[in-house]
Amino acid sequence: MSRIFSGVQPTGNLHLGNYLGAIRNFVGLQDDYECIYCAVDMHAITVWQDPADLRSNTREVAAAYLAAGVDSKRSIIFAQSTVAAHAELAWIFNCVARLGWLNRMTQFKEKAGKNRENASLGLYAYPSLMAADILAYKATHVPVGEDQKQHLELTRDIAQKFNNDYETETFPLVEPLIFGEATRVMSLRDGSKKMSKSDPSDYSRITFTDDRDSIAKKLRKARTDADPLPEKEEGLEGRPEAANLVGIYAALADLNKQAVLDEFAGAAFSTFKPALTDLAVEKFGPIGEEMKRLMADPAHVDAILKEGAERAAALAAPVMAEVKEVVGFIRP
Ligand code: AQP
């Protein structure tokens, strides 16, 4: 059976983009793959995290997985920092990856911004740790949103260079799994920016913890243009905010965008937004409620994370033994 690895950073403000682009897809994949789902706390600290918030947000990511329907008996749910293989393999990959490759990573450029000299070394090396996350388990498929495509290409480059340099076939070439109608959910305030946890405006995103009133308010305030919805999908071109809301509706309703337009062609946003609110409350609301219920029992979440860490460590152990042998580390 092929193996899946994916992760979400416990940086707070988990949102609809994280759900539609990644977490929701994790659930169905459990039928066909052995799945490993991680709260990537070591990635989170590449930018400053308050320690108490980090602990709580790590449990929140695990709770979001469970609430969305990940089954902790079938799949592995754990926190990255609790399995040492991630850090160990990341160091080896730091010595395989080339500076030139990392210099091209758009996420680093976006997150470091103008003050590049002040960014952490960890933020720069982020894609190398991500490659280690996946390859410590020889995972072959990685469900992610579109924004992670470039990092996965780098994972393939690292695997290939490692295999070539050491003349082995240790690592598989991973395949991204990017699917659904909302692989890149955009900010509700600006259709040119992706919905993101770190956007200073809470109105830019719908979060797992939003109730009906907040969802309604955020969608009411969501930026749109003045035209009614078009008849055909091509009519959404050049209308990023409209395309975003139609995409969110399609993903939540399990339809394609054209099917949504067949229902709402000619409608004004004053009609479409309340319909989208009802749908979001119906589909996303119960997941947030279940996440909050799970968060009220941190001991239960911790027990799942502990068991997951043990299972993950057992899968990574033979891979790390093989890698150390290949690299030439002695194992007295
Ligand atoms: N807007 C999005 N649309 C679709 N998928 C998305 N993902 C993130 N944003 C969107 C997917 O969610 C998974 C987890 O993301 P992450 O927490 O590891 O990091 P990120 O991509 O950096 O997420 P954010 O929310 O944008 O956080 P900040 O603001 O810290 O940068 C990934 O599979 C990602 O593709």
Tab-separated table of C-alpha atoms and ligand atoms in Angstrom:
chain	number	residue	atom	x	y	z
A	1	MET	CA	0.000	0.000	0.000
A	2	SER	CA	1.371	3.456	-0.908
A	3	ARG	CA	2.067	5.826	1.947
A	4	ILE	CA	0.766	9.374	2.441
A	5	PHE	CA	2.413	12.064	4.542
A	6	SER	CA	1.068	15.558	5.108
A	7	GLY	CA	1.195	18.219	7.783
A	8	VAL	CA	-0.260	21.492	8.955
A	9	GLN	CA	1.611	24.127	10.958
A	10	PRO	CA	0.232	24.768	14.447
A	11	THR	CA	0.384	28.521	14.050
A	12	GLY	CA	-3.226	29.297	15.061
A	13	ASN	CA	-6.163	30.617	13.016
A	14	LEU	CA	-6.755	27.331	11.168
A	15	HIS	CA	-8.982	28.321	8.262
A	16	LEU	CA	-11.242	27.175	5.468
A	17	GLY	CA	-8.285	27.154	3.044
A	18	ASN	CA	-6.416	24.674	5.239
A	19	TYR	CA	-9.591	22.590	5.376
A	20	LEU	CA	-10.570	22.617	1.683
A	21	GLY	CA	-7.026	22.573	0.315
A	22	ALA	CA	-5.644	19.898	2.614
A	23	ILE	CA	-7.394	18.512	5.703
A	24	ARG	CA	-10.638	17.544	3.999
A	25	ASN	CA	-8.719	15.548	1.415
A	26	PHE	CA	-6.866	13.670	4.168
A	27	VAL	CA	-10.073	11.892	5.143
A	28	GLY	CA	-10.959	10.109	1.885
A	29	LEU	CA	-7.354	9.068	1.279
A	30	GLN	CA	-7.469	6.805	4.336
A	31	ASP	CA	-9.365	4.206	2.259
A	32	ASP	CA	-6.573	3.762	-0.276
A	33	TYR	CA	-3.351	4.704	1.512
A	34	GLU	CA	-1.497	4.227	4.758
A	35	CYS	CA	-1.724	7.802	6.077
A	36	ILE	CA	0.569	9.788	8.366
A	37	TYR	CA	-0.720	13.224	9.414
A	38	CYS	CA	1.451	15.544	11.417
A	39	ALA	CA	1.197	18.818	13.320
A	40	VAL	CA	4.450	20.345	12.110
A	41	ASP	CA	5.513	22.283	15.200
A	42	MET	CA	9.177	22.425	14.119
A	43	HIS	CA	8.085	24.245	10.980
A	44	ALA	CA	5.989	26.588	13.090
A	45	ILE	CA	8.986	27.882	15.071
A	46	THR	CA	10.718	29.066	11.896
A	47	VAL	CA	8.871	32.254	12.852
A	48	TRP	CA	8.368	33.262	16.505
A	49	GLN	CA	5.713	31.296	18.421
A	50	ASP	CA	4.658	31.910	21.982
A	51	PRO	CA	5.365	28.561	23.761
A	52	ALA	CA	1.940	28.270	25.442
A	53	ASP	CA	0.185	29.109	22.173
A	54	LEU	CA	2.313	26.585	20.300
A	55	ARG	CA	1.295	23.793	22.678
A	56	SER	CA	-2.367	24.694	22.383
A	57	ASN	CA	-2.206	25.134	18.595
A	58	THR	CA	-0.500	21.753	18.209
A	59	ARG	CA	-3.410	20.082	19.999
A	60	GLU	CA	-5.774	22.170	17.877
A	61	VAL	CA	-4.312	20.819	14.624
A	62	ALA	CA	-4.713	17.259	15.933
A	63	ALA	CA	-8.277	18.074	17.007
A	64	ALA	CA	-9.008	19.523	13.548
A	65	TYR	CA	-7.811	16.325	11.875
A	66	LEU	CA	-10.001	14.223	14.152
A	67	ALA	CA	-13.007	16.531	13.809
A	68	ALA	CA	-12.717	16.466	10.008
A	69	GLY	CA	-12.863	12.669	10.064
A	70	VAL	CA	-9.287	11.377	10.272
A	71	ASP	CA	-9.450	8.067	12.134
A	72	SER	CA	-6.594	7.796	14.626
A	73	LYS	CA	-6.815	4.001	14.624
A	74	ARG	CA	-6.315	3.690	10.882
A	75	SER	CA	-4.074	6.733	10.368
A	76	ILE	CA	-1.184	8.125	12.385
A	77	ILE	CA	-1.634	11.559	13.994
A	78	PHE	CA	1.362	13.016	15.836
A	79	ALA	CA	3.488	16.104	16.489
A	80	GLN	CA	6.646	16.486	14.388
A	81	SER	CA	8.994	17.350	17.275
A	82	THR	CA	8.162	14.086	19.060
A	83	VAL	CA	9.851	11.948	16.393
A	84	ALA	CA	13.573	12.700	16.191
A	85	ALA	CA	13.955	11.298	12.658
A	86	HIS	CA	12.584	14.555	11.196
A	87	ALA	CA	15.414	16.666	12.603
A	88	GLU	CA	18.072	14.050	11.903
A	89	LEU	CA	17.132	13.572	8.278
A	90	ALA	CA	16.663	17.322	7.777
A	91	TRP	CA	20.319	17.850	8.662
A	92	ILE	CA	21.424	15.278	6.115
A	93	PHE	CA	19.181	16.959	3.531
A	94	ASN	CA	20.668	20.360	4.424
A	95	CYS	CA	23.898	18.884	3.138
A	96	VAL	CA	22.241	17.603	-0.054
A	97	ALA	CA	20.091	20.621	-0.995
A	98	ARG	CA	21.866	23.440	-2.832
A	99	LEU	CA	21.709	27.100	-1.855
A	100	GLY	CA	20.617	27.953	-5.382
A	101	TRP	CA	17.567	25.710	-5.051
A	102	LEU	CA	16.479	27.306	-1.779
A	103	ASN	CA	17.060	30.799	-3.147
A	104	ARG	CA	14.263	30.152	-5.636
A	105	MET	CA	11.600	29.295	-3.038
A	106	THR	CA	8.805	31.849	-3.309
A	107	GLN	CA	7.388	31.093	0.160
A	108	PHE	CA	10.682	32.148	1.783
A	109	LYS	CA	10.711	35.341	-0.260
A	110	GLU	CA	7.103	36.104	0.727
A	111	LYS	CA	7.544	35.291	4.410
A	112	ALA	CA	10.970	36.893	4.844
A	113	GLY	CA	9.723	39.988	3.029
A	114	LYS	CA	12.015	42.987	2.752
A	115	ASN	CA	13.837	42.150	5.971
A	116	ARG	CA	15.506	39.014	4.587
A	117	GLU	CA	18.675	39.416	6.653
A	118	ASN	CA	16.602	39.148	9.805
A	119	ALA	CA	14.736	35.945	8.822
A	120	SER	CA	15.669	32.794	10.735
A	121	LEU	CA	17.975	30.219	9.178
A	122	GLY	CA	15.168	27.724	9.870
A	123	LEU	CA	12.752	29.641	7.643
A	124	TYR	CA	15.273	29.435	4.825
A	125	ALA	CA	15.850	25.693	5.368
A	126	TYR	CA	12.104	24.991	5.767
A	127	PRO	CA	11.798	23.001	2.491
A	128	SER	CA	14.656	20.734	3.527
A	129	LEU	CA	12.831	19.843	6.769
A	130	MET	CA	9.673	19.306	4.733
A	131	ALA	CA	11.529	16.842	2.498
A	132	ALA	CA	12.693	15.037	5.644
A	133	ASP	CA	9.127	14.898	7.008
A	134	ILE	CA	7.980	13.051	3.924
A	135	LEU	CA	11.004	10.914	3.152
A	136	ALA	CA	11.640	9.719	6.723
A	137	TYR	CA	8.663	7.464	5.959
A	138	LYS	CA	9.416	6.974	2.254
A	139	ALA	CA	5.971	8.430	1.650
A	140	THR	CA	5.049	8.483	-2.023
A	141	HIS	CA	2.070	10.869	-2.089
A	142	VAL	CA	1.505	14.211	-0.377
A	143	PRO	CA	-1.936	15.873	-0.287
A	144	VAL	CA	-1.449	19.657	-0.115
A	145	GLY	CA	-2.840	22.944	-1.368
A	146	GLU	CA	-1.376	24.451	-4.534
A	147	ASP	CA	0.957	26.765	-2.591
A	148	GLN	CA	3.094	23.783	-1.568
A	149	LYS	CA	3.789	22.567	-5.100
A	150	GLN	CA	7.194	24.222	-5.334
A	151	HIS	CA	8.322	22.712	-2.018
A	152	LEU	CA	7.323	19.265	-3.232
A	153	GLU	CA	9.354	19.735	-6.391
A	154	LEU	CA	12.305	20.503	-4.127
A	155	THR	CA	11.601	17.302	-2.170
A	156	ARG	CA	11.880	15.404	-5.450
A	157	ASP	CA	15.145	17.193	-6.284
A	158	ILE	CA	16.599	16.324	-2.871
A	159	ALA	CA	15.533	12.668	-3.172
A	160	GLN	CA	17.000	12.441	-6.657
A	161	LYS	CA	20.307	14.075	-5.720
A	162	PHE	CA	20.650	11.875	-2.635
A	163	ASN	CA	19.984	8.760	-4.727
A	164	ASN	CA	22.424	9.899	-7.445
A	165	ASP	CA	25.210	11.043	-5.105
A	166	TYR	CA	25.137	7.844	-3.081
A	167	GLU	CA	24.258	5.613	-6.038
A	168	THR	CA	21.229	4.133	-4.283
A	169	GLU	CA	17.497	3.964	-4.747
A	170	THR	CA	16.790	4.841	-1.134
A	171	PHE	CA	14.115	7.470	-1.696
A	172	PRO	CA	11.003	7.448	-3.894
A	173	LEU	CA	10.064	10.494	-5.978
A	174	VAL	CA	6.988	11.885	-4.278
A	175	GLU	CA	3.830	12.943	-6.073
A	176	PRO	CA	1.726	15.869	-4.903
A	177	LEU	CA	-2.008	15.200	-4.598
A	178	ILE	CA	-3.682	18.536	-5.303
A	179	PHE	CA	-7.390	18.106	-5.889
A	180	GLY	CA	-10.844	19.497	-5.251
A	181	GLU	CA	-12.452	22.740	-6.392
A	182	ALA	CA	-10.553	24.856	-3.838
A	183	THR	CA	-6.853	24.049	-4.077
A	184	ARG	CA	-6.063	27.725	-3.510
A	185	VAL	CA	-8.672	29.539	-1.431
A	186	MET	CA	-8.127	33.279	-1.606
A	187	SER	CA	-8.429	35.966	1.058
A	188	LEU	CA	-11.963	37.304	1.511
A	189	ARG	CA	-10.485	40.824	1.527
A	190	ASP	CA	-8.216	40.543	-1.499
A	191	GLY	CA	-8.740	38.028	-4.304
A	192	SER	CA	-5.062	38.209	-5.283
A	193	LYS	CA	-3.775	36.881	-1.928
A	194	LYS	CA	-4.286	33.365	-0.569
A	195	MET	CA	-6.328	32.906	2.582
A	196	SER	CA	-3.694	32.641	5.274
A	197	LYS	CA	-3.305	32.165	9.029
A	198	SER	CA	-0.899	35.064	9.304
A	199	ASP	CA	-3.009	37.715	7.533
A	200	PRO	CA	-3.464	40.511	10.106
A	201	SER	CA	-7.156	40.850	9.171
A	202	ASP	CA	-9.470	38.264	10.724
A	203	TYR	CA	-11.988	39.246	8.037
A	204	SER	CA	-9.692	37.717	5.410
A	205	ARG	CA	-10.465	34.152	6.527
A	206	ILE	CA	-13.158	31.869	7.908
A	207	THR	CA	-11.677	29.889	10.781
A	208	PHE	CA	-12.575	26.528	12.318
A	209	THR	CA	-13.764	28.343	15.443
A	210	ASP	CA	-16.093	30.847	13.720
A	211	ASP	CA	-19.774	30.540	14.609
A	212	ARG	CA	-22.709	31.285	12.292
A	213	ASP	CA	-22.706	34.993	13.094
A	214	SER	CA	-18.998	35.417	12.355
A	215	ILE	CA	-19.228	33.398	9.137
A	216	ALA	CA	-22.222	35.477	8.013
A	217	LYS	CA	-20.470	38.742	8.893
A	218	LYS	CA	-17.219	37.811	7.161
A	219	LEU	CA	-18.998	36.708	3.999
A	220	ARG	CA	-21.213	39.802	4.024
A	221	LYS	CA	-18.090	41.970	4.197
A	222	ALA	CA	-16.173	39.841	1.657
A	223	ARG	CA	-14.944	41.951	-1.228
A	224	THR	CA	-16.715	41.399	-4.562
A	225	ASP	CA	-17.378	43.294	-7.756
A	226	ALA	CA	-20.743	44.806	-8.694
A	227	ASP	CA	-21.733	42.367	-11.477
A	228	PRO	CA	-24.111	39.425	-11.103
A	229	LEU	CA	-22.732	35.892	-11.341
A	230	PRO	CA	-22.074	34.779	-14.930
A	231	GLU	CA	-23.636	31.842	-16.765
A	232	LYS	CA	-20.377	30.203	-17.717
A	233	GLU	CA	-17.174	29.522	-15.789
A	234	GLU	CA	-15.192	31.573	-18.329
A	235	GLY	CA	-17.191	34.569	-17.135
A	236	LEU	CA	-15.309	34.359	-13.821
A	237	GLU	CA	-12.009	35.192	-15.521
A	238	GLY	CA	-10.680	38.534	-14.318
A	239	ARG	CA	-13.092	38.416	-11.347
A	240	PRO	CA	-10.881	36.816	-8.657
A	241	GLU	CA	-13.175	37.543	-5.707
A	242	ALA	CA	-16.238	36.138	-7.489
A	243	ALA	CA	-14.253	33.096	-8.646
A	244	ASN	CA	-13.080	32.529	-5.082
A	245	LEU	CA	-16.571	32.543	-3.565
A	246	VAL	CA	-17.938	30.293	-6.311
A	247	GLY	CA	-14.961	27.940	-5.786
A	248	ILE	CA	-15.614	27.791	-2.039
A	249	TYR	CA	-19.301	27.061	-2.666
A	250	ALA	CA	-18.420	24.349	-5.195
A	251	ALA	CA	-15.937	22.681	-2.835
A	252	LEU	CA	-18.318	22.718	0.122
A	253	ALA	CA	-21.221	21.418	-1.976
A	254	ASP	CA	-19.089	18.795	-3.770
A	255	LEU	CA	-19.964	20.319	-7.131
A	256	ASN	CA	-17.873	21.843	-9.879
A	257	LYS	CA	-17.944	25.602	-10.477
A	258	GLN	CA	-20.125	25.289	-13.570
A	259	ALA	CA	-22.798	23.407	-11.604
A	260	VAL	CA	-22.826	26.251	-9.056
A	261	LEU	CA	-23.208	28.814	-11.855
A	262	ASP	CA	-26.031	26.753	-13.387
A	263	GLU	CA	-27.888	27.362	-10.127
A	264	PHE	CA	-26.866	30.982	-9.473
A	265	ALA	CA	-26.316	32.535	-12.949
A	266	GLY	CA	-27.602	36.110	-12.916
A	267	ALA	CA	-27.793	36.240	-9.111
A	268	ALA	CA	-26.405	39.230	-7.241
A	269	PHE	CA	-23.964	38.718	-4.376
A	270	SER	CA	-26.742	39.819	-2.020
A	271	THR	CA	-28.416	36.503	-2.930
A	272	PHE	CA	-25.315	34.342	-3.309
A	273	LYS	CA	-23.576	35.333	-0.065
A	274	PRO	CA	-26.430	34.229	2.250
A	275	ALA	CA	-26.651	30.914	0.341
A	276	LEU	CA	-22.910	30.465	0.796
A	277	THR	CA	-23.236	31.328	4.488
A	278	ASP	CA	-25.896	28.634	4.976
A	279	LEU	CA	-23.766	26.081	3.170
A	280	ALA	CA	-20.595	26.978	5.099
A	281	VAL	CA	-22.450	26.787	8.411
A	282	GLU	CA	-23.979	23.436	7.440
A	283	LYS	CA	-20.756	21.797	6.191
A	284	PHE	CA	-17.941	23.521	8.094
A	285	GLY	CA	-19.766	24.475	11.305
A	286	PRO	CA	-20.077	20.961	12.790
A	287	ILE	CA	-16.355	20.341	12.256
A	288	GLY	CA	-15.478	23.457	14.234
A	289	GLU	CA	-17.897	22.412	16.968
A	290	GLU	CA	-16.322	18.960	17.187
A	291	MET	CA	-12.847	20.510	17.240
A	292	LYS	CA	-13.854	22.709	20.180
A	293	ARG	CA	-15.321	19.668	21.981
A	294	LEU	CA	-12.051	17.755	21.522
A	295	MET	CA	-10.021	20.749	22.694
A	296	ALA	CA	-11.898	20.658	25.982
A	297	ASP	CA	-10.239	17.286	26.685
A	298	PRO	CA	-6.512	17.846	26.018
A	299	ALA	CA	-5.560	14.587	27.795
A	300	HIS	CA	-7.497	12.632	25.158
A	301	VAL	CA	-5.786	14.522	22.323
A	302	ASP	CA	-2.372	14.024	23.966
A	303	ALA	CA	-2.972	10.265	24.251
A	304	ILE	CA	-3.691	10.104	20.505
A	305	LEU	CA	-0.559	12.170	19.753
A	306	LYS	CA	1.571	9.921	21.972
A	307	GLU	CA	0.362	6.716	20.363
A	308	GLY	CA	0.815	8.310	16.935
A	309	ALA	CA	4.393	9.314	17.751
A	310	GLU	CA	5.246	5.756	18.747
A	311	ARG	CA	3.825	4.343	15.531
A	312	ALA	CA	5.537	7.036	13.423
A	313	ALA	CA	8.906	6.467	15.122
A	314	ALA	CA	8.633	2.735	14.434
A	315	LEU	CA	8.061	3.414	10.710
A	316	ALA	CA	10.928	5.921	10.494
A	317	ALA	CA	13.480	3.757	12.350
A	318	PRO	CA	14.350	1.353	9.504
A	319	VAL	CA	14.481	4.235	7.006
A	320	MET	CA	16.916	6.168	9.212
A	321	ALA	CA	19.045	3.034	9.731
A	322	GLU	CA	19.267	2.608	5.956
A	323	VAL	CA	20.068	6.295	5.376
A	324	LYS	CA	22.849	6.317	7.999
A	325	GLU	CA	24.353	3.205	6.464
A	326	VAL	CA	24.253	4.754	2.980
A	327	VAL	CA	25.776	8.052	4.191
A	328	GLY	CA	28.563	6.271	6.056
A	329	PHE	CA	27.690	7.104	9.649
A	330	ILE	CA	28.990	4.413	11.956
A	331	ARG	CA	26.443	2.711	14.135
A	332	PRO	CA	28.496	1.221	16.993
B	1	AQP	N1	-5.477	29.390	1.048
B	1	AQP	C1	-5.286	28.101	0.932
B	1	AQP	N2	-5.989	27.366	0.036
B	1	AQP	C2	-5.804	26.029	-0.078
B	1	AQP	N3	-4.937	25.337	0.683
B	1	AQP	C3	-4.220	26.020	1.590
B	1	AQP	N4	-3.288	25.653	2.496
B	1	AQP	C4	-2.882	26.730	3.189
B	1	AQP	N5	-3.510	27.825	2.769
B	1	AQP	C5	-4.355	27.429	1.770
B	1	AQP	C6	-2.848	24.287	2.672
B	1	AQP	O1	-3.015	23.940	4.033
B	1	AQP	C7	-1.989	23.034	4.401
B	1	AQP	C8	-1.363	23.487	5.674
B	1	AQP	O2	-0.707	24.710	5.490
B	1	AQP	P1	0.418	25.119	6.536
B	1	AQP	O3	-0.192	25.370	7.830
B	1	AQP	O4	1.464	24.110	6.581
B	1	AQP	O5	1.114	26.359	5.959
B	1	AQP	P2	0.743	27.477	4.990
B	1	AQP	O6	0.559	26.993	3.613
B	1	AQP	O7	1.820	28.465	5.147
B	1	AQP	O8	-0.637	27.975	5.583
B	1	AQP	P3	-1.122	29.409	5.842
B	1	AQP	O9	-2.466	29.256	6.402
B	1	AQP	O10	-0.993	30.246	4.652
B	1	AQP	O11	-0.202	29.941	6.988
B	1	AQP	P4	0.773	31.192	6.976
B	1	AQP	O12	-0.101	32.382	7.043
B	1	AQP	O13	1.567	30.986	8.239
B	1	AQP	O14	1.583	31.140	5.754
B	1	AQP	C9	-1.012	22.953	3.245
B	1	AQP	O15	-1.268	21.755	2.514
B	1	AQP	C10	-1.356	24.140	2.415
B	1	AQP	O16	-1.101	23.920	1.043
